[in-house]
Short mmCIF file of C-alpha atoms in Angstrom, two decimals:
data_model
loop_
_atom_site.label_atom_id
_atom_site.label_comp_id
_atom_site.label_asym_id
_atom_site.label_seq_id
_atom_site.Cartn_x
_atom_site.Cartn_y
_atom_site.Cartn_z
CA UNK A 53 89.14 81.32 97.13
CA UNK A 54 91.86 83.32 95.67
CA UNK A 55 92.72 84.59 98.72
CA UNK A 56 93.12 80.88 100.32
CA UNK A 57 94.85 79.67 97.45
CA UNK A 58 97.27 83.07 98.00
CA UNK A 59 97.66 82.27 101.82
CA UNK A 60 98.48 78.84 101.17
CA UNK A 61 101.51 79.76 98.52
CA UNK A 62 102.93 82.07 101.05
CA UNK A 63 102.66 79.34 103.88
CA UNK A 64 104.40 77.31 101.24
CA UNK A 65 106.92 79.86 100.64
CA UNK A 66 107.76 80.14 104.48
CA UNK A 67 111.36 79.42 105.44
CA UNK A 68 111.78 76.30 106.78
CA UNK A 69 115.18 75.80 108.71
CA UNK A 70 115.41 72.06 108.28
CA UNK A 71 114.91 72.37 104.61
CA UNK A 72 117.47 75.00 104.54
CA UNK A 73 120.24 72.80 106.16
CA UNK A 74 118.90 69.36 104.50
CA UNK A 75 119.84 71.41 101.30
CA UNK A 76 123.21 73.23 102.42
CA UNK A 77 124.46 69.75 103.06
CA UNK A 78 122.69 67.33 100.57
CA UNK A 79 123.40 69.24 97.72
CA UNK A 80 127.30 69.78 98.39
CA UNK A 81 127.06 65.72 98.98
CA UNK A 82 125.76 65.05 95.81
CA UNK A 83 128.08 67.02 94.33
CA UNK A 84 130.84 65.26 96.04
CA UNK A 85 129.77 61.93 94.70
CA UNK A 86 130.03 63.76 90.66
CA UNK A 87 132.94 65.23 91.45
CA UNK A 88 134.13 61.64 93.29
CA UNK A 89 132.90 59.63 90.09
CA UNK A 90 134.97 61.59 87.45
CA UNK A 91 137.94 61.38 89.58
CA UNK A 92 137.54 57.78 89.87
CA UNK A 93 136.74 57.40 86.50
CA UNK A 94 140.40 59.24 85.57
CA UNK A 95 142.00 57.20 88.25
CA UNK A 96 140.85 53.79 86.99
CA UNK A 97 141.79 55.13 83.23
CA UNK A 98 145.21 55.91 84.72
CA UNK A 99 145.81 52.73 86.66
CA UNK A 100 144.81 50.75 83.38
CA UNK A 101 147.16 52.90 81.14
CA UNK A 102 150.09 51.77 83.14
CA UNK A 103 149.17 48.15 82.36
CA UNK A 104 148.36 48.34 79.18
CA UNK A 105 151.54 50.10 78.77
CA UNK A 106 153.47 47.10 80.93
CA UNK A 107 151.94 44.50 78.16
CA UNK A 108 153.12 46.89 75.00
CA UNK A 109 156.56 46.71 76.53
CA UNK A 110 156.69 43.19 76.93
CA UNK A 111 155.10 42.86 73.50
CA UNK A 112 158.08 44.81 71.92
CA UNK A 113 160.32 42.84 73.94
CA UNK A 114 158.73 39.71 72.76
CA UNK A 115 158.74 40.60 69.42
CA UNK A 116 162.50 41.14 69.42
CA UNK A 117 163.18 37.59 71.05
CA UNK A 118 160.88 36.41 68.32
CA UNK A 119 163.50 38.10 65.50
CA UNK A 120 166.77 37.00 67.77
CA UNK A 121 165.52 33.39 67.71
CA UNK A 122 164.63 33.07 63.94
CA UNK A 123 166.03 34.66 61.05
CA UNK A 124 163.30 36.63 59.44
CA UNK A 125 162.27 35.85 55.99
CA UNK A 126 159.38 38.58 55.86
CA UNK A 127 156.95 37.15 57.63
CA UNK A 128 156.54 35.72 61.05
CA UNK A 129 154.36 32.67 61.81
CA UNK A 130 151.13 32.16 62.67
CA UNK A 131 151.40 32.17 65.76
CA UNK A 132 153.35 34.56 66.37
CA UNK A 133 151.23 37.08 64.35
CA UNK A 134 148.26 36.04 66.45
CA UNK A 135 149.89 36.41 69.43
CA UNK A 136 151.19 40.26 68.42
CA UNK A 137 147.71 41.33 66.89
CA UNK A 138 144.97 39.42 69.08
CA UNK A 139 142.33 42.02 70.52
CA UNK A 140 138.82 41.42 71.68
CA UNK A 141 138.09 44.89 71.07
CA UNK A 142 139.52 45.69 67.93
CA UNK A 143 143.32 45.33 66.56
CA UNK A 144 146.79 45.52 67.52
CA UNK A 145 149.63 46.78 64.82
CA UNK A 146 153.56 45.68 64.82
CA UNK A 147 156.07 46.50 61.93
CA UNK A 148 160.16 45.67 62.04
CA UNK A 149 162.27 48.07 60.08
CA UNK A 150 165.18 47.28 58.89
CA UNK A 151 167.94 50.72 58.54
CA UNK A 152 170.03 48.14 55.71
CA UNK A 153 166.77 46.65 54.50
CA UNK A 154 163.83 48.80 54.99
CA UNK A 155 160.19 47.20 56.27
CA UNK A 156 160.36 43.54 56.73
CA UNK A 157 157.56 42.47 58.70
CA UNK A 158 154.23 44.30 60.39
CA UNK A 159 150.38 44.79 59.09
CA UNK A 160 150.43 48.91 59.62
CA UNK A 161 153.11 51.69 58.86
CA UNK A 162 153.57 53.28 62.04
CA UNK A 163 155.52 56.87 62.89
CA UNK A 164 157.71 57.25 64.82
CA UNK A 165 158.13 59.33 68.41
CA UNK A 166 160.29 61.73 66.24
CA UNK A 167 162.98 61.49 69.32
CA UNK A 168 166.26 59.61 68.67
CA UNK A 169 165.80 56.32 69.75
CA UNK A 170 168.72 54.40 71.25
CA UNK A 171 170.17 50.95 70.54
CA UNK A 172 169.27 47.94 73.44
CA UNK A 173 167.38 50.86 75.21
CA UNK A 174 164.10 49.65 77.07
CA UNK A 175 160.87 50.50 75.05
CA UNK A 176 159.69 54.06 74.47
CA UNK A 177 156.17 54.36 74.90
CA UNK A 178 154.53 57.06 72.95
CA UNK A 179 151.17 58.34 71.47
CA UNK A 180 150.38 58.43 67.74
CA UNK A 181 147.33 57.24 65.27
CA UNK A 182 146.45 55.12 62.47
CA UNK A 183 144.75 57.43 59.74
CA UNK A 184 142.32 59.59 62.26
CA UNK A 185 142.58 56.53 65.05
CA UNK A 186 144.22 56.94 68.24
CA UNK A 187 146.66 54.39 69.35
CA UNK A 188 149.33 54.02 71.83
CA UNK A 189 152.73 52.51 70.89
CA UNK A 190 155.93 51.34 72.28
CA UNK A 191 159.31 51.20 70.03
CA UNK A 192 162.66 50.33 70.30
CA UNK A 193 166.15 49.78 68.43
CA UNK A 194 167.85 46.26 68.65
CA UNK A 195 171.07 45.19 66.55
CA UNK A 196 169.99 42.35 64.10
CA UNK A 197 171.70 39.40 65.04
CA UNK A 198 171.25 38.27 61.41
CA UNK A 199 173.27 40.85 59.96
CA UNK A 200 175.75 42.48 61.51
CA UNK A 201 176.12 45.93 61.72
CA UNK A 202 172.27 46.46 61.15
CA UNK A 203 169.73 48.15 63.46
CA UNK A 204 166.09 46.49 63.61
CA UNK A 205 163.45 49.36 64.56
CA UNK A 206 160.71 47.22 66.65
CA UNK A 207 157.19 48.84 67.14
CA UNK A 208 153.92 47.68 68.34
CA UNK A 209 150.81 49.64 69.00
CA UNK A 210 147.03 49.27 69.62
CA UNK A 211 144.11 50.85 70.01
CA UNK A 212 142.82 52.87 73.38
CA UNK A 213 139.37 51.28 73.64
CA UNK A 214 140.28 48.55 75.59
CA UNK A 215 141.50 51.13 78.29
CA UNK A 216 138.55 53.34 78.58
CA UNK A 217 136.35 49.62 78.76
CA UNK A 218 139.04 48.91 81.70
CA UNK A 219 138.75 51.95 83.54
CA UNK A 220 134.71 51.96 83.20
CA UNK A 221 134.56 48.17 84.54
CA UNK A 222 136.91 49.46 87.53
CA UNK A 223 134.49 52.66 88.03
CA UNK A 224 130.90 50.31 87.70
CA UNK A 225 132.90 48.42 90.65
CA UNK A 226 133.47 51.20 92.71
CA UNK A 227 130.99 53.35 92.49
CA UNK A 228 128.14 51.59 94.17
CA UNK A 229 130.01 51.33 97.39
CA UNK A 230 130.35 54.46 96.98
CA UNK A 231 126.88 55.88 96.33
CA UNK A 232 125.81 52.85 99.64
CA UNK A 233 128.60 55.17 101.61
CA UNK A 234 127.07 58.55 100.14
CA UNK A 235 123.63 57.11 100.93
CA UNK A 236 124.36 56.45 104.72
CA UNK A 237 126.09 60.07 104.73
CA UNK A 238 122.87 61.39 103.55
CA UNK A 239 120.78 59.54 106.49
CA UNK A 240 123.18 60.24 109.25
CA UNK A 241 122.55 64.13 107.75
CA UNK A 242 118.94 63.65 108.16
CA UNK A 243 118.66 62.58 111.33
CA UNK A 244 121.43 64.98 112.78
CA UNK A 245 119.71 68.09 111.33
CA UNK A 246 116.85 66.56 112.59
CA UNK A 247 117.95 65.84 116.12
CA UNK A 248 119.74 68.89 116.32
CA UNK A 249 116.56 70.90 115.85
CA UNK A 250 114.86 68.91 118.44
CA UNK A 251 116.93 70.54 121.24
CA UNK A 252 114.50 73.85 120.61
CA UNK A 253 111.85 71.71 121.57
CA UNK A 254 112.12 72.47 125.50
CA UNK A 255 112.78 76.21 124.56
CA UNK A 256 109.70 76.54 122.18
CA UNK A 257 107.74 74.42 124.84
CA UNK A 258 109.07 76.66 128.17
CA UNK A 259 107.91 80.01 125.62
CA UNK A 260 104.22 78.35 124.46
CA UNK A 261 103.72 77.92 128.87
CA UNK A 262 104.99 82.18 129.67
CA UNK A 263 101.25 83.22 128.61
CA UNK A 264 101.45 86.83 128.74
CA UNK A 265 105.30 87.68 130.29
CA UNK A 266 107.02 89.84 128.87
CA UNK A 267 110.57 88.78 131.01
CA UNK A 268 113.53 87.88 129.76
CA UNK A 269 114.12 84.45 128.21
CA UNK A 270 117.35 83.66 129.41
CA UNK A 271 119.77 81.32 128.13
CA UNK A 272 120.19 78.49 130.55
CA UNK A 273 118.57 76.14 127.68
CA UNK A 274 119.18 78.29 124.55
CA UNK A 275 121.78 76.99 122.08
CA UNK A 276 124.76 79.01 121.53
CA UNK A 277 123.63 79.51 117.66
CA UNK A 278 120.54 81.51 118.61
CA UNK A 279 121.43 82.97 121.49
CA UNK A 280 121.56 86.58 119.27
CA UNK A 281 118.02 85.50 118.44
CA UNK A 282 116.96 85.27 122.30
CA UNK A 283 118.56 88.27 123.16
CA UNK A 284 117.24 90.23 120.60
CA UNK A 285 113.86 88.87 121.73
CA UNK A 286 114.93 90.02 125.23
CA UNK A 287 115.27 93.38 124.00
CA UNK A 288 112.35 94.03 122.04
CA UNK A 289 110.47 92.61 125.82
CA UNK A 290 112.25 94.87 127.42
CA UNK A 291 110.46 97.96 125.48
CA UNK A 292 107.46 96.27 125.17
CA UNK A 293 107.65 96.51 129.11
CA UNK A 294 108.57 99.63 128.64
CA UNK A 295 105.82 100.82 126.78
CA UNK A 296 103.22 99.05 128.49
CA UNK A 297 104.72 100.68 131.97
CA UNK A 298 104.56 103.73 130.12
CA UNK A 299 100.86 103.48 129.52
CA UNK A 300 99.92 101.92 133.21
CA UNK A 301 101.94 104.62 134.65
CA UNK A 302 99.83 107.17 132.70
CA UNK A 303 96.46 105.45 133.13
CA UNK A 304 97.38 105.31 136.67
CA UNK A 305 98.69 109.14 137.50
CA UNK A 306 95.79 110.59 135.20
CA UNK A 307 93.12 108.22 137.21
CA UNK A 308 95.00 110.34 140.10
CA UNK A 309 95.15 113.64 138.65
CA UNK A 310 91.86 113.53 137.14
CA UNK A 311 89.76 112.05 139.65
CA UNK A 312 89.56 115.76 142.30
CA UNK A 313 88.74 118.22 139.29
CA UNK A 314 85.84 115.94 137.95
CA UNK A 315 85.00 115.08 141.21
CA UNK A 316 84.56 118.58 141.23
CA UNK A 317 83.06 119.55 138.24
CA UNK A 318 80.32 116.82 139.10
CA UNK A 319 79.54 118.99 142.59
CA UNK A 320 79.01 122.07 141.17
CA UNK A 321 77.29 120.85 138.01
CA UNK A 322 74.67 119.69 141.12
CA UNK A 323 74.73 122.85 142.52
CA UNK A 324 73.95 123.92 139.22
CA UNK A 325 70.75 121.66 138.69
CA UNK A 326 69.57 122.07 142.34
CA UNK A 327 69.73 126.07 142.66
CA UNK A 328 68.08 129.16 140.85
CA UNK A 329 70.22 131.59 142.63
CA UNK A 330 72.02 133.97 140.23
CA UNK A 331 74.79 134.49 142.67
CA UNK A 332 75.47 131.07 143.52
CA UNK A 333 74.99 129.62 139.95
CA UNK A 334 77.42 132.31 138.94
CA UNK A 335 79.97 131.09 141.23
CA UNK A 336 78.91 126.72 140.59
CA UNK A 337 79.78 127.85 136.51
CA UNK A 338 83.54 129.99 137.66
CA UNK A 339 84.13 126.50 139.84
CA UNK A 340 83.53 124.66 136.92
CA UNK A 341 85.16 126.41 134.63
CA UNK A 342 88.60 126.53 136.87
CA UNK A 343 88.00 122.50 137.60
CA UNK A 344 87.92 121.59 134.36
CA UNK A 345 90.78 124.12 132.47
CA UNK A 346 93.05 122.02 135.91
CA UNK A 347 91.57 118.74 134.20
CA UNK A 348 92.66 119.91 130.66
CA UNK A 349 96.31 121.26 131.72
CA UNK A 350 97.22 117.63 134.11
CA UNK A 351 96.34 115.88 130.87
CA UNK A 352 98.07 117.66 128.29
CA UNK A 353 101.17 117.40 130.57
CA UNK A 354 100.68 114.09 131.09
CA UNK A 355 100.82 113.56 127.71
CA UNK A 356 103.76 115.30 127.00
CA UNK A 357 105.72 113.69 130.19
CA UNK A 358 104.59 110.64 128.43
CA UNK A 359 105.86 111.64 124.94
CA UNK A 360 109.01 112.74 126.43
CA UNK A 361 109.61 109.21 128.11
CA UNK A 362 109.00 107.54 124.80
CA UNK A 363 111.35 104.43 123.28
CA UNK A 364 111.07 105.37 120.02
CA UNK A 365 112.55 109.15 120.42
CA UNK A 366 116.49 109.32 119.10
CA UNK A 367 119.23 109.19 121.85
CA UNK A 368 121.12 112.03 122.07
CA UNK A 369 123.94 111.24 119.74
CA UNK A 370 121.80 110.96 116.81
CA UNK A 371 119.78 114.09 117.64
CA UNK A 372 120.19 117.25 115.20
CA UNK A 373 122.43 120.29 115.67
CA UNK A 374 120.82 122.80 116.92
CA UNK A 375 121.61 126.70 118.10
CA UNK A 376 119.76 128.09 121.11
CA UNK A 377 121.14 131.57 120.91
CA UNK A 378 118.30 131.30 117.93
CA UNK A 379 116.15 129.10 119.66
CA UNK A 380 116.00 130.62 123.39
CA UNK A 381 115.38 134.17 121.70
CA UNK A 382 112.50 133.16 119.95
CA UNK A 383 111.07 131.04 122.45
CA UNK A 384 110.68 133.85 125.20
CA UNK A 385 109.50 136.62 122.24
CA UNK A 386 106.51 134.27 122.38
CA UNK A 387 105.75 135.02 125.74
CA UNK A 388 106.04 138.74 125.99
CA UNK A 389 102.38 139.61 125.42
CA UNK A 390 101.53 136.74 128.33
CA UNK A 391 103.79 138.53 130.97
CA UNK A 392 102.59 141.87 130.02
CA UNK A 393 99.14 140.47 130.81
CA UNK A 394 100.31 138.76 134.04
CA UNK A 395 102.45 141.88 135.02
CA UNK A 396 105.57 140.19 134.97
CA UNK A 397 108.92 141.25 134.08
CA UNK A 398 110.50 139.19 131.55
CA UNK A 399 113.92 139.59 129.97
CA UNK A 400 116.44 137.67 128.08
CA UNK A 401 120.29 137.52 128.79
CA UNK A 402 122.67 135.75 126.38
CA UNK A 403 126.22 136.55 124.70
CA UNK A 404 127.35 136.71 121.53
CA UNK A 405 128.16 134.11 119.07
CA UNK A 406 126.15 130.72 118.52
CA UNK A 407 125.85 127.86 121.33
CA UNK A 408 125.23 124.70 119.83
CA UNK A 409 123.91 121.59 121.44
CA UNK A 410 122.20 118.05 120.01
CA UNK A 411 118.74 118.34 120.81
CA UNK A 412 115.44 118.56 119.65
CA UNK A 413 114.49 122.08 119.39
CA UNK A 414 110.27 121.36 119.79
CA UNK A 415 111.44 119.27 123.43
CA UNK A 416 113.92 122.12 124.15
CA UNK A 417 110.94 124.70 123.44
CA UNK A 418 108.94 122.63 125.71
CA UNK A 419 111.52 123.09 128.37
CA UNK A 420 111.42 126.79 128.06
CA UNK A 421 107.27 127.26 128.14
CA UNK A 422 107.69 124.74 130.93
CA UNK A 423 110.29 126.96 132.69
CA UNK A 424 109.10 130.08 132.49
CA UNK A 425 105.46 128.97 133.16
CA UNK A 426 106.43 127.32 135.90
CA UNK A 427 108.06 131.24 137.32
CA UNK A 428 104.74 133.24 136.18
CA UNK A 429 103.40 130.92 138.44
CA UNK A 430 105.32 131.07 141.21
CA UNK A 431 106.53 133.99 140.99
CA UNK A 432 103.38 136.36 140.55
CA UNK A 433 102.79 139.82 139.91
CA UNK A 434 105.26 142.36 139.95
CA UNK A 435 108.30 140.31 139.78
CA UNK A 436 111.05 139.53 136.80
CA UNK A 437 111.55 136.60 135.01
CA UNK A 438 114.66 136.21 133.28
CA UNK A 439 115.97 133.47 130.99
CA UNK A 440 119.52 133.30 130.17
CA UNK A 441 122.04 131.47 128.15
CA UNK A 442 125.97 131.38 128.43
CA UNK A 443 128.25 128.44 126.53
CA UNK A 444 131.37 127.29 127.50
CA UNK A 445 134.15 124.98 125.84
CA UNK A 446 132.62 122.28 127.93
CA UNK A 447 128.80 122.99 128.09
CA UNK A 448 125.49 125.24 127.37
CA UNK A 449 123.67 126.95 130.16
CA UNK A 450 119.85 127.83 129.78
CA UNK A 451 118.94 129.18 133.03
CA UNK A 452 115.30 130.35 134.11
CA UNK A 453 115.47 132.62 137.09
CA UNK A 454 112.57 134.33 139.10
CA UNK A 455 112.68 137.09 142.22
CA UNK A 456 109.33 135.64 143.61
CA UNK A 457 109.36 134.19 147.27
CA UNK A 458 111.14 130.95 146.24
CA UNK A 459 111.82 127.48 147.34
CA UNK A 460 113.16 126.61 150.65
CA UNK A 461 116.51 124.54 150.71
CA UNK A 462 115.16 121.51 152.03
CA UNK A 463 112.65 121.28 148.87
CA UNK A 464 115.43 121.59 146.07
CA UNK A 465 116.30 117.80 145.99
CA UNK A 466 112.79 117.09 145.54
CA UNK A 467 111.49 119.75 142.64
CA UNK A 468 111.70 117.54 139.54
CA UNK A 469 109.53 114.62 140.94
CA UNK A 470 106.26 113.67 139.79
CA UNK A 471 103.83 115.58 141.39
CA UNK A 472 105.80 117.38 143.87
CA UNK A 473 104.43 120.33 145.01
CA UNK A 474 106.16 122.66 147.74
CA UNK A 475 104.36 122.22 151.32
CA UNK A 476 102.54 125.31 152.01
CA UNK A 477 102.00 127.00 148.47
CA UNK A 478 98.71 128.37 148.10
CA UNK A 479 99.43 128.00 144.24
CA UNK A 480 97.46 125.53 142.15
CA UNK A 481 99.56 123.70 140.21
CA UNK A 482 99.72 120.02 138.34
CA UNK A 483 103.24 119.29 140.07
CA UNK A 484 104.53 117.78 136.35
CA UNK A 485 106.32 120.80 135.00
CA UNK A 486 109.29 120.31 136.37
CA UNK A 487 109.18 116.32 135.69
CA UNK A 488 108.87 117.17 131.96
CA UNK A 489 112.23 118.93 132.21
CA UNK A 490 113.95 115.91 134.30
CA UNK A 491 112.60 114.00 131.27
CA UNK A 492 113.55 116.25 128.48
CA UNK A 493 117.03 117.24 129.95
CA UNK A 494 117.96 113.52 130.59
CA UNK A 495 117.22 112.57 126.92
CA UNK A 496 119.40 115.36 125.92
CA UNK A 497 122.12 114.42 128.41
CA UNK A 498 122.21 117.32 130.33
CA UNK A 499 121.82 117.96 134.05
CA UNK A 500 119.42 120.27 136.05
CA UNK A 501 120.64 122.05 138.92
CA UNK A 502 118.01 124.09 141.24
CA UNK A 503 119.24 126.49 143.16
CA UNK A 504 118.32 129.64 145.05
CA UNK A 505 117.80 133.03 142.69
CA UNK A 506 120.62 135.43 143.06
CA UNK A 507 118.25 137.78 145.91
CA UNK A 508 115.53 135.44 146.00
CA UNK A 509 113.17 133.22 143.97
CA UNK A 510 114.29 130.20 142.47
CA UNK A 511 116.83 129.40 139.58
CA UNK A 512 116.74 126.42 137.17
CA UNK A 513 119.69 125.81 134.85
CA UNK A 514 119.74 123.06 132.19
CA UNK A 515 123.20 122.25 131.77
CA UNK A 516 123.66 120.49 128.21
CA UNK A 517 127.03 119.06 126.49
CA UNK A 518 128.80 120.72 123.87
CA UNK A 519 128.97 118.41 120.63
CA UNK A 520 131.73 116.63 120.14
CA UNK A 521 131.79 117.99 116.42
CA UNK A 522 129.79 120.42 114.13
CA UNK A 523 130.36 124.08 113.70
CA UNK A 524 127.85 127.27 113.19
CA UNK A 525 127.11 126.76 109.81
CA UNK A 526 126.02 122.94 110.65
CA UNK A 527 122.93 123.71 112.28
CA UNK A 528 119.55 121.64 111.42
CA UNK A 529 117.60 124.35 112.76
#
C-alpha cells in the first residue's frame, strides 16, 4: 500500500504540458485584470476629481455673484447657505474674508494655499484639511463692490468622500465587462492550448503504430516547437541501431567463427569416446586442445573489435594526452621473453624527445600486441620484428615492420577487413587483428598505411595527428 499510494503521488507529480501553459497564461491574465482594476479604480477617481473640482469653481464663483448682488450683513440666507453647504455624504465649508473687515460670513476657518492669490483671477483649487480631515478647496480674490478699495477672499471646500464613492460606482460599472471580457480570454486560452496540443495527436498515433523501428521519425508532421525533441529522439535511434547492429554483427561473425573449431572439438571428442588407442587418443586430445585455444582467441578478438566499435567510447578530441615514446617502449619490453621463446628478433627504434598524441593508451597498447602478434605470426622463426616511432610537426608514426615472406601487392588494399586472410598462407589465423587496428586507428583519427617491408615482409604504420595543443609536461599518462 505504501508503495501504491507513493506511485500514485509521483504520477500526480508528472509534468503535464497543458497544465503548464493553462498556468503560464491564466495566471499573467488574472493578474492583468488586478492590475486593470486598480488602474481603473485611479482613473475613475481622477475623472471624478476634475468634476468635483468644475462644481467647487462654480461654487466660488457663485458665491461671489451671491456677495456682488447683495450687500452682506454677516450672514447669507437660507438658501443660499443650503445651497453652498448641501452634501449627501457629509458637509461642505465656505468663509468670505474681508482684508478691511476681517471674517464676515462662512461655518469653518479655512487656510489658505499659502501662494499669492490674485484679484478677478479664476479659482485656485488646492488641498488642505479641517482639524485631521481632508478636504479639497477652491479660493479666490474679488474687489467688494460694497466698499471700495476692499478685497473679499472667497473660499469653499468639502470633503473627498464623495469622490472616492464616485470613482467606486464608475469602477462597480466597469469592471464586470471587464471580468465577462477576461472570462472569454480565459476560454479562448483553454481551448487554444487545448487544440494546439491536439496537432501531436497524428504524431503520437503514427509512433504508437512503428512497433519495434528504430528509424528516424522525420518531421513532415512534427511541429516546429519540438522538432529538437524529434531529432534528439532520432539520434538516440540512431545508436540504439547502432548498438543493436553491433551485437547482430557479433552474434553473427562469432556463429561464423565459432561454428569450424567446435565443429571440431565435437569430432575428436568422438574419436576420443570411440578409440582406446594411445596414439590416436594422444593426437584426438592435441586436436582438441588447438580447436578450442582458435575458439578462445576468435572470441576474445571479437570482443575487443566489438569494444573498439563501441558508441559510448570518447571521440578523439576529448581523449587524454598521451606520450608513446613512454608508451611504445613499454609495450614491446612486454614481449621480449615471447620472441625469445618464438626465436624472433625484436627491436625498438624511436628518437629522442616525447611524441604526443590523443588517445587511449590501453586501445593504443592493443594496437601494438595486435601488431606485433600479428608479425610473430607471419613472420616466423628466425626473422626480426621491429617497432618504431618517429613524430613530426604534423603527425606520429608507430610502425610495425617484419622481414618474413610478406604480403603480395594485390592483398594490401584488402588487409584490414574482417576476416581477411591472405590466399595461400598455411598460417592459422582469426583474420580480426588487423580489423581491430582499422577500428582503433579510426577512433583515434589516424590512418593505416600497409606497405611492403624495406627487403621484405610487411610494414604497418599508424599514422596519428599531432594535438592541436598540450605540451610534455601535459601528459595523462
Amino acid at each position: 500500500m505504501p508503495e501504491r499510494r507513493a506511485a500514485a503521488a509521483r504520477r500526480a507529480a508528472r509534468l503535464s504540458l497543458r497544465r503548464r501553459l493553462l498556468t503560464f497564461l491564466l495566471v499573467p491574465v488574472l493578474g492583468v485584470l488586478v492590475l486593470d482594476a486598480v488602474i481603473g479604480y485611479f482613473v475613475a477617481l481622477a475623472y471624478s476629481n476634475r468634476v468635483h473640482d468644475a462644481d467647487l469653481s462654480d461654487s466660488a464663483l457663485t458665491l461671489s455673484e451671491m456677495i456682488d448682488s447683495d450687500a452682506l450683513s454677516g450672514e447669507l440666507t437660507a438658501q443660499a447657505r443650503f445651497l453652498l453647504e448641501y452634501d449627501p455624504d457629509g458637509r461642505n465649508y465656505y468663509s468670505v474674508v474681508s482684508d478691511r473687515h476681517g471674517r464676515m460670513i462662512g461655518n469653518a476657518e479655512l487656510t489658505g494655499p499659502g501662494v499669492t492669490i490674485h484679484t478677478d483671477a479664476p479659482p485656485k483649487l488646492y488641498d488642505t484639511a479641517l482639524g485631521r480631515r481632508p478636504l479639497r478647496a477652491a479660493i479666490m480674490r474679488v474687489p467688494n463692490r460694497h466698499d471700495a478699495g476692499d478685497v473679499l477672499t472667497i473660499t469653499v471646500a468639502e470633503n473627498l468622500r464623495d469622490r472616492h464613492t464616485r470613482a467606486r460606482e464608475i469602477l462597480f460599472l466597469t469592471l464586470p465587462m471587464q471580468a465577462l471580457l477576461i472570462v472569454a480570454v480565459l476560454c479562448l486560452v483553454w481551448l487554444g492550448v487545448s487544440h494546439g496540443l491536439g496537432v501531436l495527436e497524428p504524431l503520437t498515433a503514427r509512433l504508437s503504430r512503428r512497433g519495434h523501428d528504430l528509424g528516424p521519425i522525420g518531421e513532415e508532421d512534427v511541429p516546429v516547437e519540438i522538432l529538437p525533441l524529434t531529432r534528439t529522439i532520432d539520434d538516440l535511434f540512431a545508436r540504439m541501431r547502432n548498438m543493436l547492429g553491433l551485437q547482430e554483427r557479433f552474434i553473427a561473425d562469432a556463429a561464423h567463427q565459432l561454428r569450424t573449431p567446435l565443429a571440431g572439438i565435437q569430432l575428436h571428442v568422438e574419436r576420443l569416446e570411440g578409440t582406446t588407442d594411445d596414439a590416436e587418443r594422444a593426437d584426438a586430445l592435441a586436436h582438441v586442445h588447438r580447436l578450442a585455444a582458435r575458439a578462445a582467441r576468435t572470441s576474445a578478438q571479437l570482443l575487443a573489435l566489438t569494444r573498439t566499435q563501441s558508441p559510448d567510447l570518447p571521440d578523439h578530441d576529448g581523449m587524454d594526452l598521451i606520450d608513446l615514446s613512454t608508451l611504445v617502449p613499454e609495450a614491446v619490453g612486454m614481449r621480449v621473453h615471447q620472441a625469445l621463446s618464438l626465436g624472433v628478433d625484436l627491436g625498438y627504434e624511436g628518437g629522442e624527445g616525447p611524441c604526443l598524441v590523443r588517445g587511449d593508451a590501453l586501445q593504443i597498447q592493443e594496437v601494438i600486441d595486435n601488431l606485433v602478434d600479428n608479425a610473430f605470426h607471419y613472420a616466423g622463426r628466425g626473422h626480426a620484428v621491429t617497432v618504431s616511432l618517429a613524430g613530426t610537426e604534423d603527425e606520429v608514426i608507430l610502425a610495425v615492420e617484419d622481414d618474413g615472406p610478406g604480403v603480395d601487392e594485390a592483398f594490401l588494399d584488402q588487409l584490414g577487413e574482417r576476416f581477411f586472410r591472405v590466399p595461400g598462407s598455411d598460417q592459422e589465423g582469426t583474420g580480426l587483428g588487423l580489423a581491430i587496428v582499422e577500428s582503433i586507428a579510426e577512433r583515434h583519427a589516424a590512418r593505416v598505411v600497409f606497405r611492403r617491408g624495406a627487403e621484405s615482409g610487411l610494414r604497418v604504420e599508424l599514422h596519428f595527428p599531432a594535438p592541436l595543443t598540450g605540451k610534455p609536461g601535459e601528459t595523462a599518462h
